[in-house]
N, CA, C and O atoms as a DFTB+ gen file, in Angstrom:
420 C
 N C O
     1  1      -2.285     -22.358      22.999
     2  2      -1.884     -21.634      22.789
     3  2      -1.675     -21.060      21.128
     4  3      -0.634     -20.466      20.845
     5  1      -2.416     -21.219      20.400
     6  2      -2.524     -20.529      18.974
     7  2      -1.551     -19.984      18.513
     8  3      -1.128     -19.028      19.163
     9  1      -1.161     -20.185      17.835
    10  2       0.125     -19.430      17.134
    11  2      -0.856     -17.460      16.172
    12  3      -1.676     -17.322      15.264
    13  1      -0.017     -16.331      17.187
    14  2      -0.355     -15.664      16.100
    15  2      -0.205     -14.996      14.822
    16  3       0.845     -14.488      14.428
    17  1      -1.197     -15.020      14.258
    18  2      -0.985     -14.891      12.659
    19  2      -0.299     -13.363      12.526
    20  3      -0.667     -12.481      13.301
    21  1       0.444     -13.171      11.778
    22  2       1.074     -11.298      10.976
    23  2       0.319     -11.926       9.559
    24  3       0.093     -12.965       8.939
    25  1       0.067     -10.046       9.563
    26  2      -0.598     -10.074       8.584
    27  2       0.325      -8.406       7.710
    28  3       0.233      -7.343       8.325
    29  1       0.766      -8.424       6.942
    30  2       2.010      -6.920       6.317
    31  2       1.170      -6.672       4.688
    32  3       0.514      -7.606       4.226
    33  1       1.269      -5.502       4.021
    34  2       0.851      -5.175       3.091
    35  2       1.983      -4.825       2.823
    36  3       2.872      -4.921       3.669
    37  1       2.286      -4.186       1.196
    38  2       3.014      -3.017       0.186
    39  2       1.913      -2.778      -0.412
    40  3       0.982      -3.429      -0.887
    41  1       2.183      -1.807      -0.303
    42  2       1.085      -0.859      -0.853
    43  2       1.582       0.835      -2.160
    44  3       2.641       1.435      -2.338
    45  1       0.548       0.957      -2.599
    46  2       0.699       1.957      -3.418
    47  2      -0.534       3.049      -3.145
    48  3      -1.682       2.637      -3.306
    49  1      -0.345       4.274      -2.782
    50  2      -0.111       4.989      -3.075
    51  2      -0.569       5.973      -4.679
    52  3      -0.021       5.775      -5.764
    53  1      -1.618       6.952      -4.440
    54  2      -1.774       7.924      -6.006
    55  2      -2.152       8.991      -5.553
    56  3      -2.719       8.884      -4.465
    57  1      -2.027      10.418      -6.125
    58  2      -2.748      11.106      -6.168
    59  2      -3.750      11.536      -7.748
    60  3      -3.596      10.763      -8.693
    61  1      -4.248      12.159      -7.845
    62  2      -5.246      12.575      -9.091
    63  2      -4.170      12.666      -9.756
    64  3      -4.247      11.813     -10.640
    65  1      -2.819      13.441      -9.866
    66  2      -1.877      13.975     -10.876
    67  2      -0.792      12.758     -10.968
    68  3       0.381      13.020     -11.235
    69  1      -1.281      11.244     -10.709
    70  2      -0.926      10.311     -10.501
    71  2       0.439      10.886      -9.666
    72  3       1.195      11.241     -10.570
    73  1       0.895      11.062      -8.779
    74  2       2.076      10.757      -7.906
    75  2       2.218       9.956      -7.569
    76  3       1.211       9.364      -7.960
    77  1       2.985       9.008      -6.826
    78  2       2.958       7.961      -6.462
    79  2       3.686       7.687      -5.415
    80  3       4.754       8.289      -5.520
    81  1       3.622       6.979      -4.310
    82  2       3.782       6.740      -3.153
    83  2       3.785       5.098      -2.160
    84  3       2.795       4.538      -1.689
    85  1       4.789       4.787      -2.105
    86  2       5.308       3.057      -1.945
    87  2       4.982       2.914      -0.635
    88  3       4.901       3.981      -0.027
    89  1       4.775       1.952      -0.027
    90  2       4.940       1.627       1.603
    91  2       5.053       0.376       2.062
    92  3       5.531      -0.434       1.267
    93  1       4.814       0.076       2.888
    94  2       4.756      -1.408       3.795
    95  2       4.155      -0.713       5.518
    96  3       4.551       0.134       6.319
    97  1       3.559      -1.215       5.459
    98  2       2.528      -1.983       6.390
    99  2       2.264      -3.568       7.175
   100  3       2.484      -4.685       6.709
   101  1       1.663      -3.147       8.645
   102  2       1.040      -4.391       9.464
   103  2      -0.365      -4.098       9.189
   104  3      -1.032      -5.126       9.077
   105  1      -1.179      -2.743       9.012
   106  2      -2.088      -2.463       8.858
   107  2      -2.871      -1.784       7.809
   108  3      -3.032      -0.707       8.383
   109  1      -3.372      -1.676       6.863
   110  2      -2.900      -1.676       5.678
   111  2      -4.312      -1.143       5.795
   112  3      -4.503      -0.205       5.021
   113  1      -5.081      -1.382       6.341
   114  2      -6.955       0.305       6.273
   115  2      -6.240       1.126       8.011
   116  3      -6.750       2.232       8.188
   117  1      -5.289       0.738       9.082
   118  2      -4.967       2.043       9.938
   119  2      -3.673       3.486       8.884
   120  3      -3.716       4.713       8.803
   121  1      -2.783       2.496       8.338
   122  2      -1.472       2.955       7.821
   123  2      -2.650       4.391       6.604
   124  3      -2.496       5.604       6.745
   125  1      -3.640       3.791       5.605
   126  2      -4.179       4.635       4.230
   127  2      -4.569       5.320       5.196
   128  3      -4.009       6.413       5.274
   129  1      -5.493       5.046       6.149
   130  2      -5.896       6.446       6.668
   131  2      -5.601       7.272       7.353
   132  3      -6.370       8.149       7.745
   133  1      -3.890       7.122       7.777
   134  2      -3.445       7.968       8.554
   135  2      -3.073       8.674       6.984
   136  3      -3.746       9.695       6.849
   137  1      -2.445       8.480       6.125
   138  2      -2.081       9.226       5.581
   139  2      -3.268      10.118       4.648
   140  3      -2.871      11.144       4.096
   141  1      -4.969       9.638       4.458
   142  2      -5.613      10.198       4.003
   143  2      -6.034      11.580       5.179
   144  3      -6.897      12.447       5.040
   145  1      -5.079      11.370       6.303
   146  2      -5.729      12.519       7.256
   147  2      -5.077      13.941       6.731
   148  3      -5.328      15.093       7.085
   149  1      -3.838      13.262       5.434
   150  2      -2.966      14.717       5.637
   151  2      -2.383      15.259       5.829
   152  3      -2.304      16.413       5.410
   153  1      -1.577      14.651       6.654
   154  2      -0.851      15.130       8.658
   155  2       0.077      16.617       7.779
   156  3       0.836      16.015       7.020
   157  1       0.255      17.697       7.627
   158  2       1.160      19.100       7.515
   159  2       2.518      18.074       7.517
   160  3       2.831      17.203       8.330
   161  1       2.963      18.374       6.703
   162  2       4.376      18.370       6.660
   163  2       4.666      17.099       5.952
   164  3       5.778      17.021       5.429
   165  1       3.854      16.083       5.844
   166  2       4.314      14.880       4.682
   167  2       4.444      15.074       3.384
   168  3       3.708      15.814       2.731
   169  1       5.426      14.395       2.915
   170  2       5.387      13.892       2.017
   171  2       3.437      14.008       1.177
   172  3       2.944      14.875       0.455
   173  1       2.959      12.940       1.638
   174  2       1.479      12.841       0.621
   175  2       0.972      13.351       1.128
   176  3      -0.198      13.024       0.927
   177  1       1.072      14.478       2.146
   178  2       0.416      15.468       2.572
   179  2       0.083      16.753       1.480
   180  3      -0.944      17.383       1.227
   181  1       1.422      16.805       0.994
   182  2       2.070      18.141       0.369
   183  2       2.046      17.533      -0.888
   184  3       2.777      18.154      -1.659
   185  1       1.575      16.699      -1.339
   186  2       1.215      16.719      -3.140
   187  2      -0.146      15.821      -2.826
   188  3      -0.366      15.147      -3.833
   189  1      -0.903      15.623      -2.044
   190  2      -2.328      14.729      -1.952
   191  2      -2.365      13.607      -3.090
   192  3      -2.744      13.427      -4.247
   193  1      -1.514      12.750      -1.655
   194  2      -1.157      11.012      -2.369
   195  2      -1.870      10.337      -0.963
   196  3      -1.358       9.948       0.086
   197  1      -2.863      10.366      -1.293
   198  2      -3.992       9.681      -0.350
   199  2      -5.229       8.353      -1.032
   200  3      -6.142       7.737      -0.482
   201  1      -4.779       8.346      -2.203
   202  2      -5.947       6.887      -2.632
   203  2      -4.906       5.962      -2.723
   204  3      -3.682       6.067      -2.803
   205  1      -5.767       4.941      -2.689
   206  2      -4.752       3.794      -2.639
   207  2      -5.526       2.798      -3.794
   208  3      -6.585       2.175      -3.859
   209  1      -4.418       3.021      -4.606
   210  2      -4.216       1.895      -6.510
   211  2      -4.001       0.811      -6.317
   212  3      -4.742       0.002      -6.874
   213  1      -3.057       0.376      -5.571
   214  2      -2.872      -0.749      -5.165
   215  2      -1.867      -1.239      -4.137
   216  3      -0.996      -0.512      -3.659
   217  1      -2.050      -2.557      -3.817
   218  2      -1.970      -3.464      -2.563
   219  2      -1.278      -5.271      -3.048
   220  3      -1.799      -5.988      -3.902
   221  1      -0.203      -5.580      -2.335
   222  2      -0.648      -7.253      -1.973
   223  2      -0.223      -7.424      -0.548
   224  3       0.381      -6.665       0.209
   225  1      -0.869      -9.039      -0.339
   226  2      -0.635      -9.055       1.320
   227  2       0.275      -9.758       1.272
   228  3       0.383     -10.558       0.343
   229  1       1.378      -9.650       2.453
   230  2       2.919     -10.866       2.941
   231  2       2.252     -11.501       4.111
   232  3       1.199     -11.202       4.676
   233  1       3.248     -12.596       4.377
   234  2       2.466     -13.471       6.070
   235  2       3.711     -13.083       6.235
   236  3       3.520     -12.769       7.410
   237  1       4.782     -12.842       6.081
   238  2       6.242     -12.646       6.518
   239  2       6.785     -11.063       6.072
   240  3       6.867     -10.435       5.017
   241  1       7.109     -10.806       7.549
   242  2       7.562      -8.756       6.984
   243  2       8.987      -8.679       6.111
   244  3       9.509      -7.666       5.646
   245  1       9.459     -10.080       6.030
   246  2      10.985      -9.583       5.619
   247  2      10.457     -10.063       4.180
   248  3      11.011      -9.223       3.472
   249  1       9.645     -10.987       3.195
   250  2       9.218     -10.156       2.626
   251  2       8.510      -9.307       2.048
   252  3       8.677      -9.070       0.851
   253  1       7.728      -8.781       2.668
   254  2       7.085      -7.336       2.629
   255  2       8.277      -6.354       2.146
   256  3       8.536      -5.913       1.027
   257  1       8.890      -6.179       3.361
   258  2      10.084      -5.587       2.726
   259  2      11.220      -5.639       1.320
   260  3      11.658      -4.881       0.455
   261  1      11.325      -6.889       1.709
   262  2      12.430      -6.945      -0.148
   263  2      11.184      -6.613      -1.096
   264  3      11.415      -5.993      -2.134
   265  1      10.112      -6.927      -0.844
   266  2       8.710      -6.617      -2.321
   267  2       9.091      -4.781      -2.333
   268  3       9.590      -4.056      -3.193
   269  1       8.499      -4.489      -0.734
   270  2       9.006      -2.594      -0.918
   271  2       9.865      -1.933      -1.585
   272  3       9.642      -0.937      -2.272
   273  1      11.409      -2.744      -1.310
   274  2      11.945      -2.706      -1.600
   275  2      12.742      -2.904      -3.313
   276  3      13.632      -2.319      -3.930
   277  1      11.824      -4.063      -3.572
   278  2      12.263      -3.860      -4.836
   279  2      11.032      -3.303      -5.588
   280  3      11.358      -3.721      -6.699
   281  1      10.054      -2.774      -5.768
   282  2       9.349      -2.315      -6.310
   283  2       9.675      -0.630      -6.160
   284  3       9.030       0.039      -6.968
   285  1      10.531       0.114      -5.298
   286  2      10.791       1.664      -5.214
   287  2      12.052       1.425      -6.528
   288  3      12.134       2.276      -7.413
   289  1      12.838       0.391      -6.529
   290  2      13.891       0.870      -7.730
   291  2      13.524       0.666      -8.976
   292  3      14.307       0.437      -9.898
   293  1      11.630       0.780      -9.117
   294  2      11.154      -0.256     -10.219
   295  2      11.407       1.066     -11.372
   296  3      12.063       2.056     -11.046
   297  1      10.902       0.941     -12.490
   298  2      11.110       2.868     -13.290
   299  2       9.526       3.404     -13.352
   300  3       8.782       2.734     -14.067
   301  1       9.011       4.430     -12.738
   302  2       7.724       4.874     -13.075
   303  2       6.922       3.987     -13.964
   304  3       5.766       3.667     -13.686
   305  1       7.601       3.558     -15.129
   306  2       6.709       2.789     -16.164
   307  2       6.360       1.924     -15.272
   308  3       5.136       1.802     -15.299
   309  1       6.970       1.091     -14.291
   310  2       6.916      -0.572     -14.253
   311  2       5.308      -0.468     -13.162
   312  3       4.222      -0.990     -12.911
   313  1       6.398       0.813     -12.796
   314  2       4.771       0.858     -11.646
   315  2       3.618       1.297     -12.100
   316  3       2.722       0.497     -11.830
   317  1       3.301       2.106     -12.601
   318  2       2.105       2.486     -13.370
   319  2       1.405       0.842     -14.184
   320  3       0.265       0.381     -14.238
   321  1       2.782       0.345     -14.723
   322  2       2.403      -0.834     -15.169
   323  2       1.632      -2.082     -14.982
   324  3       1.079      -2.764     -15.844
   325  1       1.707      -2.297     -13.427
   326  2       1.469      -2.840     -12.341
   327  2       0.339      -2.662     -11.928
   328  3      -0.578      -3.401     -11.568
   329  1       0.499      -1.547     -12.020
   330  2      -0.838      -1.005     -11.090
   331  2      -2.714      -1.262     -12.432
   332  3      -3.825      -1.785     -12.348
   333  1      -2.112      -0.686     -13.172
   334  2      -3.058      -1.169     -14.724
   335  2      -3.162      -2.248     -14.779
   336  3      -4.143      -2.742     -15.334
   337  1      -2.600      -2.685     -14.459
   338  2      -2.716      -4.575     -14.594
   339  2      -3.969      -4.938     -13.611
   340  3      -4.896      -5.624     -14.043
   341  1      -3.957      -4.535     -12.509
   342  2      -4.696      -4.924     -11.614
   343  2      -6.135      -3.861     -11.294
   344  3      -7.285      -4.235     -11.063
   345  1      -5.768      -2.877     -11.351
   346  2      -6.518      -1.358     -11.306
   347  2      -6.693      -0.510     -12.214
   348  3      -6.600       0.595     -11.679
   349  1      -6.937      -0.381     -13.514
   350  2      -6.742      -0.164     -14.860
   351  2      -7.177       1.514     -14.853
   352  3      -6.667       2.458     -15.457
   353  1      -8.168       1.466     -14.046
   354  2      -8.862       3.058     -13.959
   355  2      -8.439       3.883     -12.832
   356  3      -8.984       4.987     -12.852
   357  1      -7.547       3.676     -11.740
   358  2      -6.835       3.678     -11.127
   359  2      -8.111       3.877      -9.707
   360  3      -8.007       4.638      -8.746
   361  1      -8.929       3.186      -9.930
   362  2      -9.919       3.532      -8.575
   363  2      -9.249       3.844      -7.024
   364  3      -8.350       3.086      -6.660
   365  1      -9.581       4.699      -6.317
   366  2      -9.127       3.923      -4.895
   367  2     -10.108       3.418      -4.140
   368  3     -11.245       3.715      -3.776
   369  1      -9.056       2.279      -3.976
   370  2      -9.373       0.774      -3.169
   371  2      -9.926       0.550      -1.738
   372  3     -10.737      -0.267      -1.303
   373  1      -9.268       1.476      -1.191
   374  2      -9.265       1.855       0.129
   375  2     -11.305       1.509       0.869
   376  3     -11.622       1.048       1.965
   377  1     -11.908       1.813       0.111
   378  2     -13.697       1.424       0.363
   379  2     -13.759      -0.020       0.789
   380  3     -14.451      -0.580       1.640
   381  1     -12.823      -0.471      -0.060
   382  2     -12.688      -2.128      -0.613
   383  2     -12.654      -3.180       0.731
   384  3     -13.111      -4.316       0.858
   385  1     -11.823      -2.198       1.790
   386  2     -10.204      -2.994       2.240
   387  2     -11.396      -3.976       3.729
   388  3     -12.477      -3.388       3.772
   389  1     -11.366      -4.810       4.450
   390  2     -12.066      -5.361       5.410
   391  2     -10.584      -5.813       6.370
   392  3      -9.875      -6.420       5.566
   393  1     -10.103      -5.775       7.283
   394  2      -9.023      -5.649       8.290
   395  2      -9.552      -7.555       8.431
   396  3     -10.710      -7.658       8.835
   397  1      -8.840      -8.929       8.149
   398  2      -8.981     -10.177       8.734
   399  2      -9.213     -10.368       9.668
   400  3      -8.773      -9.948      10.738
   401  1     -10.713     -11.741       9.142
   402  2     -11.383     -11.865      10.494
   403  2     -10.099     -12.415      11.616
   404  3      -8.923     -12.742      11.457
   405  1     -10.942     -12.323      12.699
   406  2      -9.887     -12.647      14.143
   407  2      -8.648     -11.772      14.068
   408  3      -7.594     -12.280      14.451
   409  1      -8.637     -10.302      13.545
   410  2      -7.292      -9.320      13.270
   411  2      -7.219      -9.235      14.594
   412  3      -8.016     -10.046      15.067
   413  1      -6.677      -8.677      15.389
   414  2      -6.851      -7.357      16.573
   415  2      -5.392      -6.296      16.000
   416  3      -4.329      -6.901      15.857
   417  1      -5.402      -5.582      15.861
   418  2      -4.494      -4.668      15.072
   419  2      -4.336      -3.615      15.901
   420  3      -3.635      -2.661      15.561
């Protein structure tokens, strides 16, 4: 029986006014979709934070958790620099996402 392959992502969402939210998930499409629904009472809904502007892939959950914690302790300037290094125009990357082949999540 083949071993199950795991997928984890650390991501940054932004509002149009560049309020930021950092999170970690095992299903980037599903989690980002949830944020985009703007469920009342949530931080992301309150500030219209639903544009996926940055993400990183990890194979191991502990690595993803450690990276999320690291990014949350960065200054705002460091986070902006990270985003602009790979996404200088702050485009919403959600539409570019595809689940990994063979992934059942």
